[in-house]
PDB file of N, CA and C in Angstrom:
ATOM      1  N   UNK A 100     195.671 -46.297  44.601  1.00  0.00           N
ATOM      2  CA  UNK A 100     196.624 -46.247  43.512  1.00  0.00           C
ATOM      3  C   UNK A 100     196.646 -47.601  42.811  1.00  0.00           C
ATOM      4  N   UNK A 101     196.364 -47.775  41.259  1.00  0.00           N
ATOM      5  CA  UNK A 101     196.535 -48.906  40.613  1.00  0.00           C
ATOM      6  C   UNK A 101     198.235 -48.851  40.286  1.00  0.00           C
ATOM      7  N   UNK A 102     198.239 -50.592  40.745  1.00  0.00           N
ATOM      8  CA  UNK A 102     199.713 -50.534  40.215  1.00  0.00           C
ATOM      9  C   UNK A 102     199.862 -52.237  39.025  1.00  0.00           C
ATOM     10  N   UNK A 103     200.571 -52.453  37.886  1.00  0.00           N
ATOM     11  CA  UNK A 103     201.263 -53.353  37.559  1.00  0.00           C
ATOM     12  C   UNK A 103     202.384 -53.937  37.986  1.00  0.00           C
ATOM     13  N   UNK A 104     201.961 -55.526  38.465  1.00  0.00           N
ATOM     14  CA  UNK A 104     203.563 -55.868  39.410  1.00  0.00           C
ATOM     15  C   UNK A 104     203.916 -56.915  38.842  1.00  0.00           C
ATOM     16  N   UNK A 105     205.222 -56.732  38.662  1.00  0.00           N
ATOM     17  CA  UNK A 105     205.463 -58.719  38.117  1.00  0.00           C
ATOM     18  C   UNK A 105     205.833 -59.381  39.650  1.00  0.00           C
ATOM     19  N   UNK A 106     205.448 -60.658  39.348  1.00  0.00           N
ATOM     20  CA  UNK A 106     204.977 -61.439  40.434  1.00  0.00           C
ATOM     21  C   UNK A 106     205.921 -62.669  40.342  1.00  0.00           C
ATOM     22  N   UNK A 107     206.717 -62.983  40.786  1.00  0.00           N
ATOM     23  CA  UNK A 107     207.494 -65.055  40.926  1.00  0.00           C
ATOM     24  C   UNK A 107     206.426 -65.621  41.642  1.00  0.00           C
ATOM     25  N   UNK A 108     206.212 -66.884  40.689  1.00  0.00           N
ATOM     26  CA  UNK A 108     205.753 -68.084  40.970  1.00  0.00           C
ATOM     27  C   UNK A 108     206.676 -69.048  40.450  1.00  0.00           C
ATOM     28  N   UNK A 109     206.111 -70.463  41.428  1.00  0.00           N
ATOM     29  CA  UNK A 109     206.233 -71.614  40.402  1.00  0.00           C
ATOM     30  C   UNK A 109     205.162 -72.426  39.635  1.00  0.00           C
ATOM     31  N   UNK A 110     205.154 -72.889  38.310  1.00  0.00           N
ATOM     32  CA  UNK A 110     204.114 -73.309  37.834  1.00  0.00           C
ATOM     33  C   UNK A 110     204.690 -74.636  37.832  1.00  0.00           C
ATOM     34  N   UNK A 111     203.674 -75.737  37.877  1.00  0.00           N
ATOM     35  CA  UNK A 111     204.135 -77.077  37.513  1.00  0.00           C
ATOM     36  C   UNK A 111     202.735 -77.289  36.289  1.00  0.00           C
ATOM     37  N   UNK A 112     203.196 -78.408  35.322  1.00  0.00           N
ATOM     38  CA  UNK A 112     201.963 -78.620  34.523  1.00  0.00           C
ATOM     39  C   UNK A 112     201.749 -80.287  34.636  1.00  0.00           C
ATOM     40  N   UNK A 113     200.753 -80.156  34.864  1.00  0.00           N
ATOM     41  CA  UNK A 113     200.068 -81.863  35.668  1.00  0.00           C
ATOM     42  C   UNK A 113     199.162 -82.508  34.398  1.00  0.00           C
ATOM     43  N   UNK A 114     200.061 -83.458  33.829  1.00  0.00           N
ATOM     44  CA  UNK A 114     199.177 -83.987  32.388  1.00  0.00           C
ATOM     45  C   UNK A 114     198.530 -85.536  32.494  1.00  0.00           C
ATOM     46  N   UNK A 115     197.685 -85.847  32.844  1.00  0.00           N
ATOM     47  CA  UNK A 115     197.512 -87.403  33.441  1.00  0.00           C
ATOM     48  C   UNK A 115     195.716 -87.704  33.329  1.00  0.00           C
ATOM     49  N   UNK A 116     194.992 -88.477  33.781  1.00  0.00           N
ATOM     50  CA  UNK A 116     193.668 -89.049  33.422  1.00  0.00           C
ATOM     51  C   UNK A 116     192.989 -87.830  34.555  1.00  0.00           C
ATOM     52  N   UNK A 117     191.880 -87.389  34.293  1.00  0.00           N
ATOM     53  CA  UNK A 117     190.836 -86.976  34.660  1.00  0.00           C
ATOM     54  C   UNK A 117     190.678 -87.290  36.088  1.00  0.00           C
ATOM     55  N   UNK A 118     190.527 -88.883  36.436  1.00  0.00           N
ATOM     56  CA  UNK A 118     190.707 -89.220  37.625  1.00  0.00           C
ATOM     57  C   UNK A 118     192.123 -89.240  38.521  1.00  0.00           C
ATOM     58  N   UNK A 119     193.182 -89.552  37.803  1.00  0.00           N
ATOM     59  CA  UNK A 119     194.275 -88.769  38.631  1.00  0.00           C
ATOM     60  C   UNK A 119     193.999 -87.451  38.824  1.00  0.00           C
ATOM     61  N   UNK A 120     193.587 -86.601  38.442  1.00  0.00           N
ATOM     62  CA  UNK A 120     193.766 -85.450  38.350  1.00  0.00           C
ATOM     63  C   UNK A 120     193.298 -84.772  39.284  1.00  0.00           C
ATOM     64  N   UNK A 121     191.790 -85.806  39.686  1.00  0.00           N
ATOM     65  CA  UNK A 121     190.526 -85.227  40.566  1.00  0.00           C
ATOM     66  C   UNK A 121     191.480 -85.721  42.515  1.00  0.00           C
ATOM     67  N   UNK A 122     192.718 -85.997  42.302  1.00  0.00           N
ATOM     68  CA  UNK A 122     193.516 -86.437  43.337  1.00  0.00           C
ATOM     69  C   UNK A 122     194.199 -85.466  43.787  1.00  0.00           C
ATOM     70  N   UNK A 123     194.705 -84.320  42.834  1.00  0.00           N
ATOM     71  CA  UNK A 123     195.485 -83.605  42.942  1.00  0.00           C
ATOM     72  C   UNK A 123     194.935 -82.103  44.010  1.00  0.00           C
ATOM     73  N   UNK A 124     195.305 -81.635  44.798  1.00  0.00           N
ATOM     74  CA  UNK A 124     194.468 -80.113  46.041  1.00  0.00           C
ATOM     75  C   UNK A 124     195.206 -79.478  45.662  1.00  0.00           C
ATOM     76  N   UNK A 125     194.922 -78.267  45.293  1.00  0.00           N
ATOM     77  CA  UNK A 125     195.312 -77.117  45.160  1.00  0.00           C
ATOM     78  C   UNK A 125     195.616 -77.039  43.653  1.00  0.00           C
ATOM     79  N   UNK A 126     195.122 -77.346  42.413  1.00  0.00           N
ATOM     80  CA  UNK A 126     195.466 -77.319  41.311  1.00  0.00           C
ATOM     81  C   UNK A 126     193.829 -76.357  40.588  1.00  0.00           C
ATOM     82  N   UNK A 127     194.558 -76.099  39.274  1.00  0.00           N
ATOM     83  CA  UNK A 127     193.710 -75.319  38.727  1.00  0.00           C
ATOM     84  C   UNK A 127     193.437 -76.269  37.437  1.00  0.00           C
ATOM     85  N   UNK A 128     191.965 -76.533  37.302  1.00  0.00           N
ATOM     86  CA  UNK A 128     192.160 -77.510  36.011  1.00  0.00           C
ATOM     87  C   UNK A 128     191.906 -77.118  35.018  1.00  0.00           C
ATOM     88  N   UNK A 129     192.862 -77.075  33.409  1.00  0.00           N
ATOM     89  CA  UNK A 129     192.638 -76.443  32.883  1.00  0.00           C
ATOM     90  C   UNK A 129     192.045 -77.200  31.649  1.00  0.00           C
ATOM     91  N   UNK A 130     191.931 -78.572  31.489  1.00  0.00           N
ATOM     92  CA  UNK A 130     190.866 -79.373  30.593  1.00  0.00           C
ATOM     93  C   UNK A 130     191.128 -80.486  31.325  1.00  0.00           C
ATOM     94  N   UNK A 131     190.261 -81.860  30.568  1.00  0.00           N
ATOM     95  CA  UNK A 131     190.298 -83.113  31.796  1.00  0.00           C
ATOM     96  C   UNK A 131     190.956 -83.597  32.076  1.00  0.00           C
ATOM     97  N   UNK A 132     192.193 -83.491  31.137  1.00  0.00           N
ATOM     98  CA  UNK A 132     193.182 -84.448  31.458  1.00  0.00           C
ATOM     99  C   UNK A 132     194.498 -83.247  31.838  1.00  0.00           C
ATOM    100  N   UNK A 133     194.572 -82.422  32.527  1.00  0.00           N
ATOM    101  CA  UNK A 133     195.442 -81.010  32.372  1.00  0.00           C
ATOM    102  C   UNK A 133     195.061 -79.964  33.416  1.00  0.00           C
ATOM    103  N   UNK A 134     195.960 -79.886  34.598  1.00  0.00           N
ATOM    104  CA  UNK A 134     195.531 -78.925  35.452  1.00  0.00           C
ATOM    105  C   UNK A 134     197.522 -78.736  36.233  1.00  0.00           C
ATOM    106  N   UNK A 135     197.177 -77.747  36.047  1.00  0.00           N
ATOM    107  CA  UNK A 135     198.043 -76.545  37.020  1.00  0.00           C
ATOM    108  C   UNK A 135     198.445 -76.185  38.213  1.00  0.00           C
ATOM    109  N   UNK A 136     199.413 -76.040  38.932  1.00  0.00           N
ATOM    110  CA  UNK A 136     199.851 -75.705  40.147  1.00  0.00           C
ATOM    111  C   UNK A 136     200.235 -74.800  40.472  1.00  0.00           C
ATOM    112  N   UNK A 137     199.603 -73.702  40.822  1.00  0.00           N
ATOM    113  CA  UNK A 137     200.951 -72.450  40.843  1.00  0.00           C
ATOM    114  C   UNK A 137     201.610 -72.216  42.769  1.00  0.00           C
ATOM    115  N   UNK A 138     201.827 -71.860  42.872  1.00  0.00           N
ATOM    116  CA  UNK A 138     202.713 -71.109  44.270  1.00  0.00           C
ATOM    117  C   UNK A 138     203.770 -70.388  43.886  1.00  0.00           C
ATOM    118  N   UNK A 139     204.322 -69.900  45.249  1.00  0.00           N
ATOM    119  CA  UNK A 139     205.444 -69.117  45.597  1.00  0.00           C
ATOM    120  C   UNK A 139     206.744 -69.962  45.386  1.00  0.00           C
ATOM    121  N   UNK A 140     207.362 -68.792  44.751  1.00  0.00           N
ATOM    122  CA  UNK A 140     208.807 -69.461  44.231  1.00  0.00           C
ATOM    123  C   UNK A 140     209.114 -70.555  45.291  1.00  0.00           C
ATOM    124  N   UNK A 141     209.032 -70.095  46.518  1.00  0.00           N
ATOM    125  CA  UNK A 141     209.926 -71.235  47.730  1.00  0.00           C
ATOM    126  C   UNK A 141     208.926 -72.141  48.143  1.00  0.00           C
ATOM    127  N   UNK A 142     208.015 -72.549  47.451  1.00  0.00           N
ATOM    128  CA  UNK A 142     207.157 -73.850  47.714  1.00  0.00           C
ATOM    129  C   UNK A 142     207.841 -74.777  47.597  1.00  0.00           C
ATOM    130  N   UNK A 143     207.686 -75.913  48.253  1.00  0.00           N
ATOM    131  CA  UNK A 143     208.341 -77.020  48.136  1.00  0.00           C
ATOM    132  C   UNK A 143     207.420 -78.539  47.159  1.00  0.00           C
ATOM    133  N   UNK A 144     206.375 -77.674  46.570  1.00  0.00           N
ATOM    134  CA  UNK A 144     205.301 -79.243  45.791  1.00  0.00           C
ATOM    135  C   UNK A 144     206.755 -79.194  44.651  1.00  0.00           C
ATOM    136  N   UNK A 145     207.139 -80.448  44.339  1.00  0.00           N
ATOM    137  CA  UNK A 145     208.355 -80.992  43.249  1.00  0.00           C
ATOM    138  C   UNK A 145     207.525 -81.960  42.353  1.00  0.00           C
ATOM    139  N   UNK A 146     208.208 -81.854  41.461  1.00  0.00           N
ATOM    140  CA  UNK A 146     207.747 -82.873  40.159  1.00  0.00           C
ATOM    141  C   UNK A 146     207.315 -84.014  40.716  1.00  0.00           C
ATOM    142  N   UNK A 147     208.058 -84.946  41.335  1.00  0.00           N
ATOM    143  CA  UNK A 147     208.137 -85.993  42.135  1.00  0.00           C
ATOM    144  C   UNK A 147     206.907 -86.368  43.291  1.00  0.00           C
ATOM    145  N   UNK A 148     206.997 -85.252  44.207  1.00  0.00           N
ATOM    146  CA  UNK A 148     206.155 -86.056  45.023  1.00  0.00           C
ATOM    147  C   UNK A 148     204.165 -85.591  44.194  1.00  0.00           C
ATOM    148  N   UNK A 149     204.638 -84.700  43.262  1.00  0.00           N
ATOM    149  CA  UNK A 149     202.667 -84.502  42.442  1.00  0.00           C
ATOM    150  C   UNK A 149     202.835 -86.059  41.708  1.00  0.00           C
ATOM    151  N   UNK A 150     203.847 -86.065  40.681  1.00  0.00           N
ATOM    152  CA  UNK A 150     203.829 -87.551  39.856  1.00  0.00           C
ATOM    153  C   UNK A 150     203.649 -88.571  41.120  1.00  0.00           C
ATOM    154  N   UNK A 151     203.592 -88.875  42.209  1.00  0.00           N
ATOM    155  CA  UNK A 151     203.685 -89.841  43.147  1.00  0.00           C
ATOM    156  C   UNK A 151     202.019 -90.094  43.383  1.00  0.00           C
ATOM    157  N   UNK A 152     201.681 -88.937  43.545  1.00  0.00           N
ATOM    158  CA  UNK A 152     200.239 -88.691  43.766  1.00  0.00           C
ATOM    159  C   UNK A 152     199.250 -89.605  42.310  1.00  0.00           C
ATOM    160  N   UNK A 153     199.732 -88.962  41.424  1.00  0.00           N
ATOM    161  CA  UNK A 153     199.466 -89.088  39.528  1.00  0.00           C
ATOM    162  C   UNK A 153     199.122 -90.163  39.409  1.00  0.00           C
ATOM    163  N   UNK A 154     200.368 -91.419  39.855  1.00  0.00           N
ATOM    164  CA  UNK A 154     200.612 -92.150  39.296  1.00  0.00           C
ATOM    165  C   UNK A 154     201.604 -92.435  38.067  1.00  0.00           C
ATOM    166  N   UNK A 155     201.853 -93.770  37.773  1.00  0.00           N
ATOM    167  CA  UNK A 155     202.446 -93.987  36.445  1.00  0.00           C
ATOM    168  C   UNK A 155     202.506 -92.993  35.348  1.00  0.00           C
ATOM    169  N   UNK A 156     201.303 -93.261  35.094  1.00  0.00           N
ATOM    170  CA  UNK A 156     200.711 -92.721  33.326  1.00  0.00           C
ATOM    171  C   UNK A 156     200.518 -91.198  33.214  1.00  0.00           C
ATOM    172  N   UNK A 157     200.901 -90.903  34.430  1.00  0.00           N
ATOM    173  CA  UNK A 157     200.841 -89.522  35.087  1.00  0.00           C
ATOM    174  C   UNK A 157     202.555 -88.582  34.053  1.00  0.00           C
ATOM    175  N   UNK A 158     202.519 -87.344  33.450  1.00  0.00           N
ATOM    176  CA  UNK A 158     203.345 -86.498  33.317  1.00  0.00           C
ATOM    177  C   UNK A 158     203.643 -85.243  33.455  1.00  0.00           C
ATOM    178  N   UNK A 159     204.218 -84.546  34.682  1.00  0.00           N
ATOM    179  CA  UNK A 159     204.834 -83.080  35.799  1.00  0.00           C
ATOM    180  C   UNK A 159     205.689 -82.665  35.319  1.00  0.00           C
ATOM    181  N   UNK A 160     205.429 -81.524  34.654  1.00  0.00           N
ATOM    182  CA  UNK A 160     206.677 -80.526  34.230  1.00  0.00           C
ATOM    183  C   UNK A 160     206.482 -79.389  34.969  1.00  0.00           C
ATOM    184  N   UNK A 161     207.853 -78.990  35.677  1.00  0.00           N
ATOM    185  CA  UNK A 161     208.131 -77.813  35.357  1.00  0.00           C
ATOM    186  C   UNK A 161     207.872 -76.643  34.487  1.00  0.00           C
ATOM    187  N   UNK A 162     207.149 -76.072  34.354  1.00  0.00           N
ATOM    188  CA  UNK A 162     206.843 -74.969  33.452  1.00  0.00           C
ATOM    189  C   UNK A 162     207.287 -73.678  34.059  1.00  0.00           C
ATOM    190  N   UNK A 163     207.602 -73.369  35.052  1.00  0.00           N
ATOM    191  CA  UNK A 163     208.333 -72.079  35.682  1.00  0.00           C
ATOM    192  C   UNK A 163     208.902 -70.947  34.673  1.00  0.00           C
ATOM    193  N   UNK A 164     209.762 -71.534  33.808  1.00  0.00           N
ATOM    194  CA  UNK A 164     210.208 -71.040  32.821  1.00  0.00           C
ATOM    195  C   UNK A 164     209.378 -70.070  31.359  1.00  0.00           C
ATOM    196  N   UNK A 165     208.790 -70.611  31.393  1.00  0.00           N
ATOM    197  CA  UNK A 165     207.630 -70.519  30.185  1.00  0.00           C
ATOM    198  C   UNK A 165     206.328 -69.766  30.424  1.00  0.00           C
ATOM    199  N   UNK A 166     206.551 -69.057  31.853  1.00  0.00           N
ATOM    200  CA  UNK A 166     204.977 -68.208  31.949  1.00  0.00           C
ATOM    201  C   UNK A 166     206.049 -66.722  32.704  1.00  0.00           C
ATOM    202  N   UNK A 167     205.016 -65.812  32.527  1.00  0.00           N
ATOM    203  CA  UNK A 167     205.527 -64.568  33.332  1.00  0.00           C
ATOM    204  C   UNK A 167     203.923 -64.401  33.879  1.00  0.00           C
ATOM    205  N   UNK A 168     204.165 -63.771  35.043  1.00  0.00           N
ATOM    206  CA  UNK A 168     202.833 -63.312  35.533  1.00  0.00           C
ATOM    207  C   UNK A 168     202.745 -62.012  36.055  1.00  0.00           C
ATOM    208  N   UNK A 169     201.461 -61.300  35.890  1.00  0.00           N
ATOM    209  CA  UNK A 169     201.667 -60.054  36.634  1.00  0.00           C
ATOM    210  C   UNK A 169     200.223 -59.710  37.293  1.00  0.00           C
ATOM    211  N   UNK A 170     200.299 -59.059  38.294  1.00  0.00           N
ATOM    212  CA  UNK A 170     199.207 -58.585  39.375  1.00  0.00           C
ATOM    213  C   UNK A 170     199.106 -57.414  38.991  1.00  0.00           C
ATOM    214  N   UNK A 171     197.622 -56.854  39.277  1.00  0.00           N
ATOM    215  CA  UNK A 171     197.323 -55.748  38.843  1.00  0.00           C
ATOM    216  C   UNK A 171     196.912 -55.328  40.024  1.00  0.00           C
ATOM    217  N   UNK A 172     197.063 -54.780  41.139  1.00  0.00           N
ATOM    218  CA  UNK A 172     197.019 -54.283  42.339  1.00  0.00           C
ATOM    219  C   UNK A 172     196.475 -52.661  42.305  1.00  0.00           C
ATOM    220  N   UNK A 173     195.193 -52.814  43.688  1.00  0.00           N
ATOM    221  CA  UNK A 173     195.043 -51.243  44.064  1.00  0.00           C
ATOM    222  C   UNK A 173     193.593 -51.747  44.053  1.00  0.00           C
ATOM    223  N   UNK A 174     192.974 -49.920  44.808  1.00  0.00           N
ATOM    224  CA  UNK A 174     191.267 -50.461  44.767  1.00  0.00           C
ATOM    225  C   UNK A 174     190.401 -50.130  43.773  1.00  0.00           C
ATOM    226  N   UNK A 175     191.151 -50.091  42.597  1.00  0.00           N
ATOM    227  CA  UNK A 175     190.725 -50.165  41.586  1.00  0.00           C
ATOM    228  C   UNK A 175     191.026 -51.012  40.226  1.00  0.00           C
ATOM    229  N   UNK A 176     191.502 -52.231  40.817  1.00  0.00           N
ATOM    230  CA  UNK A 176     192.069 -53.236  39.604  1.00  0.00           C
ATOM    231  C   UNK A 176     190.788 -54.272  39.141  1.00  0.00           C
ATOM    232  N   UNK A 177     189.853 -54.451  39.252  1.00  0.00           N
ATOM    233  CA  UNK A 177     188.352 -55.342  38.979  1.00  0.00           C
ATOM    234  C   UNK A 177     188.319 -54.254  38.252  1.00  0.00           C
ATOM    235  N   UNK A 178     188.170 -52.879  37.853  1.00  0.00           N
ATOM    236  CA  UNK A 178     187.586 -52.340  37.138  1.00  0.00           C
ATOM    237  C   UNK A 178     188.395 -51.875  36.257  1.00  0.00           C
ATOM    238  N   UNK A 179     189.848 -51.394  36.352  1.00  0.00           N
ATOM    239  CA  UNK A 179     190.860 -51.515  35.262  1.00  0.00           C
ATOM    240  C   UNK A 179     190.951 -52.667  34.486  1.00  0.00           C
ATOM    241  N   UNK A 180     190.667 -53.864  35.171  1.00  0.00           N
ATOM    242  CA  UNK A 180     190.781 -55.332  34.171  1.00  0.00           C
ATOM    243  C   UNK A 180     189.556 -55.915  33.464  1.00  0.00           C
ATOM    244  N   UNK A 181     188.457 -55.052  33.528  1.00  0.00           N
ATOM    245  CA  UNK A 181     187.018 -55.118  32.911  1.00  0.00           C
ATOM    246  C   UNK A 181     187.327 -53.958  31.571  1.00  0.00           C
ATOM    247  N   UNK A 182     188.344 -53.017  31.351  1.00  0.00           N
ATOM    248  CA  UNK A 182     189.074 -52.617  30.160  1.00  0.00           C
ATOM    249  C   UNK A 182     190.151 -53.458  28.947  1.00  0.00           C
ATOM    250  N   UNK A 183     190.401 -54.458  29.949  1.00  0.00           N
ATOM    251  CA  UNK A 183     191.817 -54.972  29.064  1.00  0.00           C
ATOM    252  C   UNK A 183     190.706 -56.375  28.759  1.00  0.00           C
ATOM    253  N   UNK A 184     189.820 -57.127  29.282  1.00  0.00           N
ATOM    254  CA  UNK A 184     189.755 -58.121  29.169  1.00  0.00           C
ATOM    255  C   UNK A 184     187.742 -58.871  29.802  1.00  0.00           C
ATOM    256  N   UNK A 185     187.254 -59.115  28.729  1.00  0.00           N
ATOM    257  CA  UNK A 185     186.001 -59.707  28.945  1.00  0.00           C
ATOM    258  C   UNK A 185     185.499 -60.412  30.218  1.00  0.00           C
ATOM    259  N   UNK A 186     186.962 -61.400  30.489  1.00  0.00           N
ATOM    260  CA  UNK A 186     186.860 -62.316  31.604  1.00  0.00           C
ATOM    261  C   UNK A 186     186.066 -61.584  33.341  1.00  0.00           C
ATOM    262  N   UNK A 187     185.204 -62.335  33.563  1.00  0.00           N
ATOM    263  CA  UNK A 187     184.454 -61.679  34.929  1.00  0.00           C
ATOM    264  C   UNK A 187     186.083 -62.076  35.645  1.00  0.00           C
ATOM    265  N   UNK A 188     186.323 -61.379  36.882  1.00  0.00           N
ATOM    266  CA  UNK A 188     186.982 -61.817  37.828  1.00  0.00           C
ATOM    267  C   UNK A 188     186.281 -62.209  39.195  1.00  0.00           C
ATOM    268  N   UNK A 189     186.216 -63.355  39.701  1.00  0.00           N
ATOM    269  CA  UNK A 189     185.844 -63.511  41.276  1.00  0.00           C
ATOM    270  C   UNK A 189     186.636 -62.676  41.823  1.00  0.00           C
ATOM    271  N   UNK A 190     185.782 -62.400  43.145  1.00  0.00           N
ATOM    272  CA  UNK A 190     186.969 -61.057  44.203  1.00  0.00           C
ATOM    273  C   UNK A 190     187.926 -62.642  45.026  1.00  0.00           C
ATOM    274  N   UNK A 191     188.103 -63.901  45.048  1.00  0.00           N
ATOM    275  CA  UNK A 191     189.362 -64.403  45.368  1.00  0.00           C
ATOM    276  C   UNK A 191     189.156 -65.957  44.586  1.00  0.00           C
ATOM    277  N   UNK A 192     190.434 -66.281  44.504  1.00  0.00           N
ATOM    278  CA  UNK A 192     190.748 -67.271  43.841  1.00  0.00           C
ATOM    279  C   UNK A 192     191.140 -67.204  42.182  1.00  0.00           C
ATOM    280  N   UNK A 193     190.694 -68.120  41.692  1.00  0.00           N
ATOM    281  CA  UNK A 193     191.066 -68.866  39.993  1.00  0.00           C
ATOM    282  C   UNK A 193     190.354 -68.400  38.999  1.00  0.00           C
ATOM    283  N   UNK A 194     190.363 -67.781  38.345  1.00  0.00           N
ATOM    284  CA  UNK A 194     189.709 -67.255  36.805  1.00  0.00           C
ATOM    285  C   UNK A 194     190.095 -67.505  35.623  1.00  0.00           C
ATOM    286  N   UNK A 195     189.335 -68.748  35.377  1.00  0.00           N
ATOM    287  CA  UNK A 195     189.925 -69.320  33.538  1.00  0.00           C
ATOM    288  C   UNK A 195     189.534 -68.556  32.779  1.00  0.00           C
ATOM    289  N   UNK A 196     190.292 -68.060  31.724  1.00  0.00           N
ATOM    290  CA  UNK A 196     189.557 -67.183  30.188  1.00  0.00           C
ATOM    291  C   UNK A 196     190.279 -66.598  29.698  1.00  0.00           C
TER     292      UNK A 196
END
């Protein structure tokens, strides 16, 4: 059975040098100077201790607010989402596009 689910996360948005950036585990990078954090609402990564990591020149927002996300679940969602959208999907992890 395919299903549409909305999903809670938290997003943080990590804006800082290329090489801060290449500091940061578990982020998704989304240009050189700009990469992403997502988890589960009750994660504990905070503005604070990623900017700690960053550095100075380093800037962590909160973005939680500003995205909705949804899962497309069942054993047939790679091939329902090859209808809505060009993007290949890997079977796990991160897919930019």
């Amino acid at each position: 059975m395919l299903e549409l689910l909305s999903t809670r996360a938290s997003v943080l948005g990590c804006f800082a040098s290329a090489q801060a950036l290449d500091r940061l585990e578990g982020s998704f990078r989304i240009a050189p100077d700009e990469a992403m954090i997502l988890g589960a609402p009750t994660d504990v990564v905070t503005e604070t201790k990623v900017a700690e990591t960053l550095g100075d020149d380093a800037l962590v927002l909160d973005m939680t607010d500003g995205w909705v996300i949804w899962s497309l679940a069942g054993e047939d969602a790679h091939y329902a989402f090859a209808y809505l959208s060009p993007v290949h999907l890997e079977t796990e992890g991160f897919t930019s596009g």
